[in-house]
Coordinates of C-alpha atoms and ligand atoms in Angstrom, one line a residue:
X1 CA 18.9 59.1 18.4
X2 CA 17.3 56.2 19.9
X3 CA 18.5 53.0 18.9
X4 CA 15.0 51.2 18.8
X5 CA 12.0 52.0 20.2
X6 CA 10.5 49.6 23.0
X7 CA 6.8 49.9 23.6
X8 CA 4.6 49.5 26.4
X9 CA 0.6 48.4 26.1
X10 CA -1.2 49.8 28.1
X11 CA -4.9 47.8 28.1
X12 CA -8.1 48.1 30.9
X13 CA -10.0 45.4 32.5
X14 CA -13.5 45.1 34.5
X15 CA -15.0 48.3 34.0
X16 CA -14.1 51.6 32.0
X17 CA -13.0 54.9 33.2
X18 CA -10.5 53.3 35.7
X19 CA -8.1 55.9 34.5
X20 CA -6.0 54.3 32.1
X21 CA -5.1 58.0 30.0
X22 CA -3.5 59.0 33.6
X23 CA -1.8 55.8 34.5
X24 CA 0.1 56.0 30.9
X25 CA 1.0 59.4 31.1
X26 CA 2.1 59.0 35.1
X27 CA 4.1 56.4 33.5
X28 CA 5.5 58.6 30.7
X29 CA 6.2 61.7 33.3
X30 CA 8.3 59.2 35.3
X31 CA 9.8 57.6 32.6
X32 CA 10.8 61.1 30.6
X33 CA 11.9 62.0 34.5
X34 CA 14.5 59.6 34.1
X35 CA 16.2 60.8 31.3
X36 CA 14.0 59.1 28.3
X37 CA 11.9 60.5 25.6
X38 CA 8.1 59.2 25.6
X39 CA 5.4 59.6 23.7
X40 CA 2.1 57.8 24.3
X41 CA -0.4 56.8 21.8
X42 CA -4.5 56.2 22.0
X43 CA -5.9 53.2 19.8
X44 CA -9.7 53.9 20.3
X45 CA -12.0 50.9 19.1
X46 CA -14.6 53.3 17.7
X47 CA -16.2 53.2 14.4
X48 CA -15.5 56.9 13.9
X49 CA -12.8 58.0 11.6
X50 CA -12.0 60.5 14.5
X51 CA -13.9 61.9 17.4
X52 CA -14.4 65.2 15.4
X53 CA -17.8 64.3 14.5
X54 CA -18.7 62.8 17.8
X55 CA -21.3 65.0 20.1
X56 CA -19.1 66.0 23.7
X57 CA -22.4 64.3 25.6
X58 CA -21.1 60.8 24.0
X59 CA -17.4 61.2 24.3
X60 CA -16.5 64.5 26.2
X61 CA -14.1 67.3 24.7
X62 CA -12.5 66.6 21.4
X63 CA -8.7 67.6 21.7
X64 CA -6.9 69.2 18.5
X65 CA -3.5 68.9 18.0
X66 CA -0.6 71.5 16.6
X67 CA -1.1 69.8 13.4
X68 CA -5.1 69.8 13.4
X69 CA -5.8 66.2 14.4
X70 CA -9.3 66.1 15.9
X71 CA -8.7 63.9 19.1
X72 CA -9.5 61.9 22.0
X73 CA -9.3 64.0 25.1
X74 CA -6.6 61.2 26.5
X75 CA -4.1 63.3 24.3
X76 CA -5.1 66.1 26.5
X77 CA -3.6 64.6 29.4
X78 CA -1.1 63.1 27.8
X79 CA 0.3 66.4 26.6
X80 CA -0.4 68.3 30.1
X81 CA 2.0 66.2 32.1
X82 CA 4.7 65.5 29.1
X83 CA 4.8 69.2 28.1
X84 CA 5.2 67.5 24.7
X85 CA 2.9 67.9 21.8
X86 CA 1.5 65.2 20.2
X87 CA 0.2 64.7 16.3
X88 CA -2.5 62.8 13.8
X89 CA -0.2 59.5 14.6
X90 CA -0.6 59.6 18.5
X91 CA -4.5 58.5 18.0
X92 CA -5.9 56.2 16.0
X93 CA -9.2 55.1 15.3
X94 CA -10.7 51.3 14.3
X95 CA -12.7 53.5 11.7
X96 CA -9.2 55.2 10.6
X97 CA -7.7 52.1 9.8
X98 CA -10.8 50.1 7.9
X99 CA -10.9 53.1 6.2
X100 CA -7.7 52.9 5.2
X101 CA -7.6 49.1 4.4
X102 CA -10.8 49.4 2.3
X103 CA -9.5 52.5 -0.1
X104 CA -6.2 49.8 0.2
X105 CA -8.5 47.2 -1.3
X106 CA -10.5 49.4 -3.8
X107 CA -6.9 50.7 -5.2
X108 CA -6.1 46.7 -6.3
X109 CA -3.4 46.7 -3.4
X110 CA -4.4 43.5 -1.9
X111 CA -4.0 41.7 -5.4
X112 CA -7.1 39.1 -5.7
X113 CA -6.8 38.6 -1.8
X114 CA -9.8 38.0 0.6
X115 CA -9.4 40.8 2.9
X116 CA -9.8 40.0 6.6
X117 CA -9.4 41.2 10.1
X118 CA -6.2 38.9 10.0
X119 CA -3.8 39.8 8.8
X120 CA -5.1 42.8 7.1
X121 CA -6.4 44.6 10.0
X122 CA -4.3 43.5 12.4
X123 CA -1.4 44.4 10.0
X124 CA -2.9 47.8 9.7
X125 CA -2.9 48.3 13.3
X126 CA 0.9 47.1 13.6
X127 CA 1.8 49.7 11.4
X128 CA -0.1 52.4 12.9
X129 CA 1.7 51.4 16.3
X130 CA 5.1 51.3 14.7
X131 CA 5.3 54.7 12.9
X132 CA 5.7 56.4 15.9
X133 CA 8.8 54.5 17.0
X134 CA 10.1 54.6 13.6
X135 CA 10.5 58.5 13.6
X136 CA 13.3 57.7 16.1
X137 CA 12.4 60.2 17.9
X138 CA 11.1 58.1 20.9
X139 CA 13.2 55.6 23.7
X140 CA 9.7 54.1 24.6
X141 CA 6.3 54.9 23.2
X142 CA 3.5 53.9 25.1
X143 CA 0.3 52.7 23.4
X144 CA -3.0 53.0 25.4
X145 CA -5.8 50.7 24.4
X146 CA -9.1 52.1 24.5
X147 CA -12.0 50.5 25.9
X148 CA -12.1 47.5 28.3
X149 CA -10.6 43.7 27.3
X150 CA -13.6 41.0 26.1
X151 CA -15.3 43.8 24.6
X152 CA -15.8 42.8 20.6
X153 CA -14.6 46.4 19.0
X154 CA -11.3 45.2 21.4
X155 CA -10.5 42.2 19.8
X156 CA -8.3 42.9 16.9
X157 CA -6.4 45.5 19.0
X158 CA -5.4 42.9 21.6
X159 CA -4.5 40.6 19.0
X160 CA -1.8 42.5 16.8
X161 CA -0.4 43.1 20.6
X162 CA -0.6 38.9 21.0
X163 CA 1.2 38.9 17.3
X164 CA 3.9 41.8 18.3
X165 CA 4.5 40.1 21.8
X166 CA 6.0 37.3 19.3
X167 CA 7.5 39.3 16.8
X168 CA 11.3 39.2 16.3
X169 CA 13.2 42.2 17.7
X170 CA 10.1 43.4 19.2
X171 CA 10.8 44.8 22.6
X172 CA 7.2 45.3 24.5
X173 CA 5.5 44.7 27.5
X174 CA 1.8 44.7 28.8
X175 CA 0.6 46.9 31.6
X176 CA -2.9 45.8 32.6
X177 CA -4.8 48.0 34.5
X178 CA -8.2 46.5 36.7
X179 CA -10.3 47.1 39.2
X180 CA -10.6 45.6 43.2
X181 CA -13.5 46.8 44.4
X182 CA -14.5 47.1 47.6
X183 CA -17.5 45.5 49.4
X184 CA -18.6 47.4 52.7
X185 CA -21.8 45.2 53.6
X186 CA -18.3 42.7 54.0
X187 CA -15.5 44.7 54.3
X188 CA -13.7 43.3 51.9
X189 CA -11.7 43.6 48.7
X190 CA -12.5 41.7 46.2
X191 CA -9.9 40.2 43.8
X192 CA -12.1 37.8 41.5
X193 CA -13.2 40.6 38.9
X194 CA -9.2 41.1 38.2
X195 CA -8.7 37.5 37.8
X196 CA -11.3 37.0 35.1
X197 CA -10.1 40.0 33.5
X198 CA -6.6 38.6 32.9
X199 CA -8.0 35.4 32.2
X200 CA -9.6 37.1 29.2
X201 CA -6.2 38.3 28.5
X202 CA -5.2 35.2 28.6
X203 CA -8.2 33.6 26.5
X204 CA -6.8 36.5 23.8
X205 CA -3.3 34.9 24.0
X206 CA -1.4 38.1 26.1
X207 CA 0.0 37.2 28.9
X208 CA 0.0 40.8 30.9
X209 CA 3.8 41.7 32.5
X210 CA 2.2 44.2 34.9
X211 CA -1.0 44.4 37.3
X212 CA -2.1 48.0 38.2
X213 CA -4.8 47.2 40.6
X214 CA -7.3 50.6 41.1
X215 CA -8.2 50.9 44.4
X216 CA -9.9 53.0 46.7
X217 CA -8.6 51.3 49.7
X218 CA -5.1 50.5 50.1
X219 CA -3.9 46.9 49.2
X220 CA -2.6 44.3 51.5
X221 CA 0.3 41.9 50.7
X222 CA -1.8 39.4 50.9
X223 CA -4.1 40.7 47.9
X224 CA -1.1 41.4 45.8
X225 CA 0.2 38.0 46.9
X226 CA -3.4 36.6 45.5
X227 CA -3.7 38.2 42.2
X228 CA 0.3 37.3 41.5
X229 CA -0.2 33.8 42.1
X230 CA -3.8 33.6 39.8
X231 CA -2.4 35.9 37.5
X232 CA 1.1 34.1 36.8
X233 CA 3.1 37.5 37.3
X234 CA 5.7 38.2 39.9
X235 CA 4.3 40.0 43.6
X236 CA 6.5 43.1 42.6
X237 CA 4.9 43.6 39.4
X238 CA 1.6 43.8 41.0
X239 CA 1.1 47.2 41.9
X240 CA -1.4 49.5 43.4
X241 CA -3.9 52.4 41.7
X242 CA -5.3 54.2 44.7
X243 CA -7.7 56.8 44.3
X244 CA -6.0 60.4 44.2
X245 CA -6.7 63.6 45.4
X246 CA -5.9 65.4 42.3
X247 CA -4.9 63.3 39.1
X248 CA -1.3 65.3 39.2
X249 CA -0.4 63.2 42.3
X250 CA -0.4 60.0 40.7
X251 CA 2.9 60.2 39.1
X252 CA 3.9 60.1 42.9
X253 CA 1.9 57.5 43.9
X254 CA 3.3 55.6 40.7
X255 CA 6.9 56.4 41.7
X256 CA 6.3 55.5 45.5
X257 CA 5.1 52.0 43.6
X258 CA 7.8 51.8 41.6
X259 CA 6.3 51.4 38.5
X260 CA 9.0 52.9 36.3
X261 CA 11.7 50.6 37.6
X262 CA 9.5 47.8 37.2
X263 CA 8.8 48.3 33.8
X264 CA 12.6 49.5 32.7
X265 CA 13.7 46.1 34.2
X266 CA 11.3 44.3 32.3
X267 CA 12.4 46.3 29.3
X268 CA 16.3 45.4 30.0
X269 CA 16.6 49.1 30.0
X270 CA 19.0 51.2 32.9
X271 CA 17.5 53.2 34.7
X272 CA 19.2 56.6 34.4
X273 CA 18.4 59.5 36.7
X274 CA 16.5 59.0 39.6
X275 CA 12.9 60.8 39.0
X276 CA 12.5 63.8 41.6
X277 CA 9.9 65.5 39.8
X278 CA 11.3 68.8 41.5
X279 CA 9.3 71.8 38.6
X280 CA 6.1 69.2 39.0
X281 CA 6.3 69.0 42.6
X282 CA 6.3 72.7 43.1
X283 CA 3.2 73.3 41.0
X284 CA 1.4 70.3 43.0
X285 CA 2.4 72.0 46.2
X286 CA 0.6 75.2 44.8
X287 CA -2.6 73.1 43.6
X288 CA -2.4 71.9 47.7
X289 CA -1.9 74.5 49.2
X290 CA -3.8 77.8 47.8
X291 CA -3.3 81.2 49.7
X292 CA -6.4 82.7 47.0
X293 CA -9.8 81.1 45.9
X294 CA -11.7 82.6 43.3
X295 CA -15.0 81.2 42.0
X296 CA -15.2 81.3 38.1
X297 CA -18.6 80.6 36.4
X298 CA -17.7 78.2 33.0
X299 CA -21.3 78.9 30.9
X300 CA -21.7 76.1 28.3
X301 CA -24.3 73.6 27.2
X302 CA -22.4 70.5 27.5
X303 CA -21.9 70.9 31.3
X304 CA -23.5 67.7 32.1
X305 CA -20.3 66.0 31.1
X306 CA -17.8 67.6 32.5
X307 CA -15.6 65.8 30.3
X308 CA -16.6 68.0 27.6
X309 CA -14.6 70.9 29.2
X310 CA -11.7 69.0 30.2
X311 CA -9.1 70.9 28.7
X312 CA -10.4 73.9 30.5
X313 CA -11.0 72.8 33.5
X314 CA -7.6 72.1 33.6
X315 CA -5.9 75.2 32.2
X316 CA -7.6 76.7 35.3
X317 CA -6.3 74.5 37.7
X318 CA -2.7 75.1 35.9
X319 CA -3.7 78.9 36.4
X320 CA -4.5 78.8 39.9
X321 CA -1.5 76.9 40.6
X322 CA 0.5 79.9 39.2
X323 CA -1.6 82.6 41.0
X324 CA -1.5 80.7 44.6
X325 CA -5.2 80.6 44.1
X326 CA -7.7 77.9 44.5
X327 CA -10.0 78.3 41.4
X328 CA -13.7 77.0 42.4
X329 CA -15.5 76.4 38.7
X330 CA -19.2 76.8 39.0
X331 CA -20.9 74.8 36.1
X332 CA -23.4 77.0 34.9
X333 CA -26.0 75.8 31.7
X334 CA -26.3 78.4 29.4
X335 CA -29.7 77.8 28.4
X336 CA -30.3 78.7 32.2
X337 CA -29.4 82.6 31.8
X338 CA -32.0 84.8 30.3
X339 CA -31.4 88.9 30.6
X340 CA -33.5 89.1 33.3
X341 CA -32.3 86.3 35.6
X342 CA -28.5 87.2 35.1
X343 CA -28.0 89.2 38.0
X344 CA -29.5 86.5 40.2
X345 CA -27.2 83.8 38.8
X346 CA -24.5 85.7 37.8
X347 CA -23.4 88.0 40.8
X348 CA -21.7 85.8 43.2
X349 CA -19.1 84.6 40.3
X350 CA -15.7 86.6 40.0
X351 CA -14.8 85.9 36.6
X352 CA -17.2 84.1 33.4
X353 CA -15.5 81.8 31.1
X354 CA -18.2 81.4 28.3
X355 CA -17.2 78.1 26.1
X356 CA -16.8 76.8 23.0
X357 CA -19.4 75.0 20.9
X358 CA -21.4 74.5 17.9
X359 CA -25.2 75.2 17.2
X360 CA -28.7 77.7 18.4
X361 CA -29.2 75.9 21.4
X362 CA -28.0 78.1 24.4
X363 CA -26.5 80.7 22.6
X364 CA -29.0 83.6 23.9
X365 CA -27.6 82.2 27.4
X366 CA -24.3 82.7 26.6
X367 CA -25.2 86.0 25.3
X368 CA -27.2 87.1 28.1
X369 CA -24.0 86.1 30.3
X370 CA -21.7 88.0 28.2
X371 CA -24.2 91.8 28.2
X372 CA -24.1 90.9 32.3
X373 CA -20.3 90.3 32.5
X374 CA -19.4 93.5 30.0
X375 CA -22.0 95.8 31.9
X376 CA -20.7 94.9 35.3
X377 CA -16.5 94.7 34.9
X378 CA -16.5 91.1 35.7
X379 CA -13.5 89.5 34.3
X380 CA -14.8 87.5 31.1
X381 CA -13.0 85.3 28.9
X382 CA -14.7 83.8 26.0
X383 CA -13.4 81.0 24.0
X384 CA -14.4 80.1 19.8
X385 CA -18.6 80.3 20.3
X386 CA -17.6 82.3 23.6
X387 CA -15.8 84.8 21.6
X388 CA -18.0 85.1 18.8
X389 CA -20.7 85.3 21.2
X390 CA -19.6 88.5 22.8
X391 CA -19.2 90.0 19.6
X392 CA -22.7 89.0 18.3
X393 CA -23.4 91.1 21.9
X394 CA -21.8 94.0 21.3
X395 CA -22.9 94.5 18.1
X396 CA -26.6 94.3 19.3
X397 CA -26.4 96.3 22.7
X398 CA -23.7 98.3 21.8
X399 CA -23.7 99.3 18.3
X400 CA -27.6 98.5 18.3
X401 CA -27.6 95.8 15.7
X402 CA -30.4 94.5 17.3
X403 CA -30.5 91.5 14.9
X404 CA -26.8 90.8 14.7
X405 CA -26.1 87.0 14.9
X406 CA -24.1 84.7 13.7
X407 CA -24.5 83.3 10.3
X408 CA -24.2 79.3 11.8
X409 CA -27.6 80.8 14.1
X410 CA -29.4 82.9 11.4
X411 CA -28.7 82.7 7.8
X412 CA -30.9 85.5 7.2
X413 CA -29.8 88.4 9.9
X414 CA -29.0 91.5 7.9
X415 CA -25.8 91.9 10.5
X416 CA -23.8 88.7 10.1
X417 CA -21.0 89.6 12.3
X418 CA -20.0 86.4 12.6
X419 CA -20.2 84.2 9.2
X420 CA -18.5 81.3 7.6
X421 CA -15.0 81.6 6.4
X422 CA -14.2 82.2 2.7
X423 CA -12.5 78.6 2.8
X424 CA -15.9 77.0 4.1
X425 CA -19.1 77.9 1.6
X426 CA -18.5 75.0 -0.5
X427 CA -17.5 72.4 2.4
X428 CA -19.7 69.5 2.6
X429 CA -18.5 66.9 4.6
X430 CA -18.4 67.4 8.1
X431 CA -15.4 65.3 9.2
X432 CA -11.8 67.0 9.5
X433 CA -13.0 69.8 7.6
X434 CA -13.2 72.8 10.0
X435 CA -10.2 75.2 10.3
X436 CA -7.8 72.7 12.6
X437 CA -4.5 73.0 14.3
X438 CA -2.4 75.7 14.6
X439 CA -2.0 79.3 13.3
X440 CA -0.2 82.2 13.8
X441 CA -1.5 85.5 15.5
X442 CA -0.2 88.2 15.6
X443 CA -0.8 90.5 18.8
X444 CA -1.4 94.5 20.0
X445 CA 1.1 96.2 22.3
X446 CA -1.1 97.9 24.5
X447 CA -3.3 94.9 24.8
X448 CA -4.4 92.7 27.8
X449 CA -3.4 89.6 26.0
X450 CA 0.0 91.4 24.9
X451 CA 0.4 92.1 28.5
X452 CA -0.1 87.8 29.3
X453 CA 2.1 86.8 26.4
X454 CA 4.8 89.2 26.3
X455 CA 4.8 88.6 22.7
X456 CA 4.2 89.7 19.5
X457 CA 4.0 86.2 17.3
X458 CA 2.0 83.4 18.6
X459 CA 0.8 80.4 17.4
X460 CA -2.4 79.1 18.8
X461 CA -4.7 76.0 18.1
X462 CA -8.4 76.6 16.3
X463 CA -11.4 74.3 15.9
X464 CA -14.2 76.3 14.2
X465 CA -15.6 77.2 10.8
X466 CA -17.0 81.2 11.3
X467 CA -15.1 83.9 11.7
X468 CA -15.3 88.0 12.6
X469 CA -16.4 89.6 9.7
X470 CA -14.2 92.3 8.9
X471 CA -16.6 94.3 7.3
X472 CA -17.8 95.5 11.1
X473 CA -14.2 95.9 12.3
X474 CA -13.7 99.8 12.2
X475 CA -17.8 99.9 13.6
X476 CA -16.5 97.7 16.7
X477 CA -12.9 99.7 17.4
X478 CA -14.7 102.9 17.1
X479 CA -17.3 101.5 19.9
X480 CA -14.3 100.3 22.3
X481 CA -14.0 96.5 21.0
X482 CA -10.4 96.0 19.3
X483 CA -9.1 93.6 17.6
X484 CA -6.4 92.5 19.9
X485 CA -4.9 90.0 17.5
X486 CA -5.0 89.1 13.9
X487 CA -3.9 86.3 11.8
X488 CA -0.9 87.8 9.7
X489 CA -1.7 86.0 6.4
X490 CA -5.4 86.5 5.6
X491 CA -6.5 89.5 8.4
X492 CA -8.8 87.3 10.3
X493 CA -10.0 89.0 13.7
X494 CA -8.4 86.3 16.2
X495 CA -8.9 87.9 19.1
X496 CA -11.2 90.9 20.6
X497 CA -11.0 92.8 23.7
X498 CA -12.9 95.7 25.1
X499 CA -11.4 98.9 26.4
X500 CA -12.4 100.4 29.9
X501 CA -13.1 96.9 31.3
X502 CA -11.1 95.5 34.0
X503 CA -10.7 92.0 31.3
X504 CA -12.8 91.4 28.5
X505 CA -11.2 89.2 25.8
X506 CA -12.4 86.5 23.6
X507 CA -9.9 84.2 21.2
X508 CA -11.1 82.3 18.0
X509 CA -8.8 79.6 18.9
X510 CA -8.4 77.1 21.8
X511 CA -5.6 78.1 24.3
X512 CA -7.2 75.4 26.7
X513 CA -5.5 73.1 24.8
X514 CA -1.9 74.3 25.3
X515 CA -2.2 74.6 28.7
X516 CA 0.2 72.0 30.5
X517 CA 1.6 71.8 34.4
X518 CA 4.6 72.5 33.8
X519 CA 3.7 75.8 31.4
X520 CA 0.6 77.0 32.1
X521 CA -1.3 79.6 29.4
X522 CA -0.4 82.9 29.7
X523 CA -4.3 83.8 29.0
X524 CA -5.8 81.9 31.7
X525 CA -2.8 82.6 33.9
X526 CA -3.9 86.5 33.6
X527 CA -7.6 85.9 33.9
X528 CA -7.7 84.0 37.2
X529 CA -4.9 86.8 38.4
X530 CA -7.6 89.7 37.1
X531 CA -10.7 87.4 39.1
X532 CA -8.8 86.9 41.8
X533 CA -8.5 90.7 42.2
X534 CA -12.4 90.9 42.3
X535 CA -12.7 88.6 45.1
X536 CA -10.4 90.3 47.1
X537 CA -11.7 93.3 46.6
X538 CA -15.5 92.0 47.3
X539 CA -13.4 90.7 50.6
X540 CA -12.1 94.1 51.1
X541 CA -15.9 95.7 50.7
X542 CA -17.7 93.1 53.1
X543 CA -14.6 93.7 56.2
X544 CA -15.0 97.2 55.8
Ligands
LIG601 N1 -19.5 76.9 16.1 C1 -18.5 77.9 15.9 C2 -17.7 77.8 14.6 O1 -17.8 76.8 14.0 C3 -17.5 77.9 17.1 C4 -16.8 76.6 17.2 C5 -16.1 76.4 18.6 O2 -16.5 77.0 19.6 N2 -15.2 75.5 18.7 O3 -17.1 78.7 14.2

């Protein structure tokens, strides 16, 4: 067991989206590499309690953990390169923790005090970084700081990090991540944006340890050299973020930087095996160097964000990797398909993913999608709203339920194949409540998702308040849609699959988010292998 915990704060300067979620968890990989155990951490400076209740256009994907924490999709990626779950401690929220000061206050705990950002809030946020370390489960946890330095929801985040810095028996260290842009008209790089965003830093009382500089052309000596000497920190520690191909190759390009050796020298740490990423690198090759492409068409109505499909999107890179095959995902709005334009926009695709999501709008789309995919064998996998999607379709082409809907849709139809759980008709609130995290399922031999797992017992993650209704069941099986899988303590349909369909299947839950490099889902592993088989043979059909 880890003796005690250091920590590493990760914070962002000059502009968001620089990438910070994948420079902490390149750091992690490398760092776990070497022999220690990681975990990483997201303080977000939203209002929010969690990002549960926040729409995908505002914040992309929410990310659910084993143990039903609604969560910022940085846990996403934190979990895809450590192959390590993480929990409700690894993200916390500003809302989280007034939340929790003000019931604090309203129980009498502060005793007559004024309560006030210091030291109540900033205590709060001390405590929230600490638990993590004090499960001593964890050499070095790594605590990313949302947002960007000098903006105002910021401040009390960056100053419980000034008060740690000086706390006794405290080992941590900054990692500042900025931006240099470049200026064509001049040619130049430009270093001045970094330099005001460490003097902020500075303003705040933190004196950063390390500079990652994002780049999109490399860095000269001389610009390191620059930002070192304006920035009071050593040349070495100033290192470069240059734009990557594919966000698995920057745990290379931090390596070839040497950012873990710089930061377990500045923790007074050894540092143990050398990194080679060997299991990583093989996957990267595959993600290089394809010998397959398949084009999959992901129908959704967030697709303006990408973002909001993150986890996804990912699972079918991991997927490809594992099939040699080079997955093209064609972004397709589902308020776009109607039954008679299908064909026209559906044809060219070899496999549909239909998504998750909440609400009426584009759910004939998806529908639409779903009659085309079922009537013409192309592989379809639907996920949550994609899976009770397909059964809403099957009930009305199929078993000619013409009105069949879904109870979250229509509250009157006289079919509700899909309604609200048992659990949900007298839920209220709409934060944490939905069924969250993980439950067990309990699979088909015989099945195509039996075939994928090779086992009987899984455990998968859900996100969603309707469910199958069981009433229908025997209707469906008769009519060639099984229930694949089934949760073993309360019967609910989990997962359906049709019969006499090269791959049809659609999953209640979320296997997008267990998808990781290093173990890629079995599900999406067989669904690119089943739409890779359709292009080949639509190869086959044109040479011949
Ligand atoms: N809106 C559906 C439900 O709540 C599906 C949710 C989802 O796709 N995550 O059951």
């Amino acid at each position: 067991m880890p003796s005690s915990t250091k920590y590493i704060f990760v914070t962002g300067g000059v502009t968001s989206s620089l990438g910070k979620g994948i420079i902490a968890a390149s750091l992690a990989k490398l760092l776990q590499a070497r022999g220690y155990s990681v975990t990483i951490q997201k303080l977000d400076p939203y209002i929010n309690v969690d990002p549960g209740t926040l729409n995908p256009y505002e914040h992309g994907e929410c990310f659910v953990t084993d143990d039903g924490a609604e969560t910022d999709l940085d846990l996403g990626h934190y979990e895809r390169f450590l192959n390590v779950s993480t929990s409700q401690a690894n993200n916390v929220t500003t809302g989280r923790i007034y939340q929790y000061v003000i019931n604090k206050e309203r129980e009498g705990a502060y005793l007559g005090k004024t309560v006030q950002v210091i030291p109540h809030i900033t205590d709060e946020i001390k405590r929230r970084i600490k638990l993590l370390g004090n499960t001593g489960k964890y050499d070095i946890v790594i605590t990313e700081i949302g947002g960007t330095v000098g903006d105002i929801e910021s401040l009390p985040y960056v100053e419980a990090v000034r008060q740690l810095k000086w706390e006794p028996n405290f080992d941590c260290i900054v990692l500042h991540l900025t931006l240099v842009p470049y200026l064509a008209a001049s040619g130049e790089l430009k270093t001045k944006p970094t330099q005001h965003s460490v003097k902020q830093l500075l303003e705040s009382g933190v004196q950063p340890d390390i500079l990652a500089l994002r780049t999109e052309h490399k860095l000269t000596e001389g610009v390191k050299e620059k930002v070192a000497l304006f920035c009071n920190i050593a040349p070495k520690a100033v290192i470069q973020a240059i734009d990557a191909n594919t966000i698995y190759d920057v745990p290379n390009l931090m390596k070839a930087e040497g950012l873990d050796t710089i930061v377990l020298d500045k923790l007074s740490l050894p540092y143990k095996e050398n990194p080679t990423l060997t299991a990583w690198n093989e996957v990267l090759s595959k993600i290089k160097n394809p010998t397959h492409k398949t084009t999959i068409g992901l129908v959704g109505k967030y697709i303006e964000l990408k973002d909001s499909y993150k986890s996804i999107a990912e699972a079918l890179i991991h997927a490809g990797a594992q099939n040699d095959t080079k997955v093209t995902i064609k972004w397709i709005h589902s308020e776009a398909i109607t039954n008679e334009n299908s064909a026209e926009k559906l044809s060219n695709l070899d496999g549909i993913l239909v998504a998750p999501g909440f609400g009426e709008r584009g759910i004939e789309g998806k529908i639409s999608t779903i009659k085309f995919a079922r009537e013409n064998n192309i592989p379809f996998f639907g996920i949550c709203l994609g899976m009770q999607a397909a059964v809403i379709e099957f009930a009305r082409n199929v078993l000619n339920h013409t009105d069949a809907h879904s109870t979250e849709m229509d509250a009157n139809t006289t079919n509700p194949v899909i309604y609200l759980m048992e659990e949900q008709r007298t839920v209220t609130e709409k934060g944490g409540t939905m069924r969250l995290g993980a439950y067990p399922c309990s699979i088909l031999e015989n099945s195509n998702v039996f075939e994928a797992y090779v086992e009987k017992n899984i455990s998968e993650r859900h996100r969603h308040r309707y469910e199958f209704n069981n009433k229908y069941k025997e209707e469906f099986e008769a009519a060639g849609m099984k229930a694949t899988g089934i949760n073993p303590d309360n019967n609910l349909v989990e997962i359906v699959e049709i019969e006499n369909h090269p791959w049809f299947v659609g999953v209640q839950f979320h296997p997008e988010y267990k998808s990781t490099v290093i173990n890629p889902h079995p599900l999406f592993v067989n669904f690119i292998k089943a739409s890779t088989l359709v292009t080949e043979q639509k190869m086959q059909t044109a040479s011949n």
